[in-house]
């Protein structure tokens, strides 16, 4: 076990840890905001599907000797669009279609990479390696998070309307498809970057956990958004610290922190619900009585 | 000119024809109820009126300067919405979006309008409450206020009383009568409860598998189809939906 002070040399800090911190915070930020939309729209499966597609593409790209990011991001964006259309059109078999599509992409990718004998090289994308992110990756994640912040600031009201009631939004003339596409594209980029960090296996839970925890704690859409971001970033920082202290995998540590936050919120929520329920019953009885007077 | 005119409208899902050759029109100031058995295509017709589904035959025209996006809509409630973390105010405000194109934020006028509609629905005291913690009747009022933010002319409701208890249902019908008579809003309501429909509405549109009826309530009660449907509903015990039209208003 390394003592924290031993590994925290100035060089280590500036070359490895600082980029990891910046990229990690940026990706946690994006995934938690997008996660709220995905969970509320009941398409959290899309995050999982995209990570499969992303991993498959990455395998092929490495096998072919292409630049991994430049190939993977466009393909995952296209996949996001296709998955969105699949869940839109085929009403009954939406998630089945997503599962079929994404696992097929994964299988083809793994086949390609095993043919090229490169399996060892790509397997670290399975679990992520935040401490080995390149300068380009870090810049990309910062750009991405600026885009996500801008989109959510400018279109906040519309995103709320589309998430709450798609049909109503469409009926009142909102371009629902555009906003869905916007969310899908941002999700795609976030998933690819997150895959580098957390690994393909864990990225979808990075999107879902903070959102679900925030929903247990908050009652307004705006506060759910803010809480989700705060929880996500704090859990990332704690997870990173944990992994530095105990030399554990970063992705798994961050998810463990998220799990801890979720459990705490659940217990807290259950206790509060019991209390609120009692109060509400009293209140309802009172209003019922006054209405009937 | 009529507010809405359907001529020989046909609606399909792939191979399944749900609505076949349907013609009717809605005049400004009408109170029209659409009745029919489950699965007869009422919700599908609503989707077409709202522009969520394209007509597969015939045509639908809007008149009287009515724009598509100026229709207020109260959807059949889904489970998703019932558990949505949002405050009442956020939900009601989202009805104002149609009026301000590319403008990114709600304006003062929007907030004013939302406040007025909440006042009209008597839910001002709930403004900061969480939507998912409200009772079914309160949630319907919130959605109604949102729909009223979106329209001054035409309100379309899809089975708004499903899952509400009789007292709340009566309340909702009273609100609708009030909007219709005092605010001059045209109302188009889908309901499975035909007794309530003939009691409150001015006109009835009955959609059936092979038959359909469009005309005034009185004519409907006289018609063969109407008698049959009303009898069937009465023998089932029907639904209680409050007093007669006179009593209610
Ligand atoms: N998205 C859909 N795809 C395929 N069939 C549908 C869809 N929505 C409804 N239907 C079918 O269309 C018919 C009419 O449905 P609907 O309009 O919901 O009836 P109602 O609202 O009168 O109960 C039903 O038989 C239903 O199974
Ligand atoms: Mg229906």
mmCIF file of C-alpha atoms and ligand atoms in Angstrom, chain A residues 91, chain B residues 13 16 18 37-44 47, ligand 1:
data_model
loop_
_atom_site.group_PDB
_atom_site.id
_atom_site.type_symbol
_atom_site.label_atom_id
_atom_site.label_comp_id
_atom_site.label_asym_id
_atom_site.label_seq_id
_atom_site.Cartn_x
_atom_site.Cartn_y
_atom_site.Cartn_z
ATOM 1 C CA UNK A 91 -42.921 0.425 -29.529
ATOM 2 C CA UNK B 13 -51.067 1.381 -37.881
ATOM 3 C CA UNK B 16 -54.461 -2.295 -38.958
ATOM 4 C CA UNK B 18 -58.245 2.021 -36.917
ATOM 5 C CA UNK B 37 -65.458 1.240 -26.894
ATOM 6 C CA UNK B 38 -61.880 0.633 -25.796
ATOM 7 C CA UNK B 39 -59.638 0.182 -28.784
ATOM 8 C CA UNK B 40 -62.025 1.881 -31.190
ATOM 9 C CA UNK B 41 -59.385 4.454 -32.065
ATOM 10 C CA UNK B 42 -60.274 7.488 -29.957
ATOM 11 C CA UNK B 43 -56.726 8.160 -28.799
ATOM 12 C CA UNK B 44 -55.464 7.556 -32.318
ATOM 13 C CA UNK B 47 -53.030 11.996 -32.080
HETATM 14 N N1 LIG C 1 -48.610 2.689 -31.584
HETATM 15 C C1 LIG C 1 -49.465 1.728 -31.997
HETATM 16 N N2 LIG C 1 -49.050 0.770 -32.868
HETATM 17 C C2 LIG C 1 -49.896 -0.181 -33.294
HETATM 18 N N3 LIG C 1 -51.178 -0.280 -32.932
HETATM 19 C C3 LIG C 1 -51.667 0.637 -32.062
HETATM 20 C C4 LIG C 1 -50.836 1.690 -31.546
HETATM 21 N N4 LIG C 1 -51.580 2.454 -30.702
HETATM 22 C C5 LIG C 1 -52.804 1.913 -30.703
HETATM 23 N N5 LIG C 1 -52.869 0.810 -31.517
HETATM 24 C C6 LIG C 1 -54.067 -0.002 -31.793
HETATM 25 O O1 LIG C 1 -55.031 0.842 -32.370
HETATM 26 C C7 LIG C 1 -56.322 0.561 -31.852
HETATM 27 C C8 LIG C 1 -56.935 1.829 -31.293
HETATM 28 O O2 LIG C 1 -56.223 2.255 -30.154
HETATM 29 P P1 LIG C 1 -56.612 3.566 -29.352
HETATM 30 O O3 LIG C 1 -56.679 4.681 -30.318
HETATM 31 O O4 LIG C 1 -55.641 3.711 -28.233
HETATM 32 O O5 LIG C 1 -58.052 3.220 -28.790
HETATM 33 P P2 LIG C 1 -58.923 3.945 -27.669
HETATM 34 O O6 LIG C 1 -58.210 5.168 -27.227
HETATM 35 O O7 LIG C 1 -60.222 4.241 -28.334
HETATM 36 O O8 LIG C 1 -59.113 2.961 -26.568
HETATM 37 C C9 LIG C 1 -56.140 -0.534 -30.818
HETATM 38 O O9 LIG C 1 -56.537 -1.749 -31.420
HETATM 39 C C10 LIG C 1 -54.673 -0.549 -30.527
HETATM 40 O O10 LIG C 1 -54.239 -1.856 -30.260
#
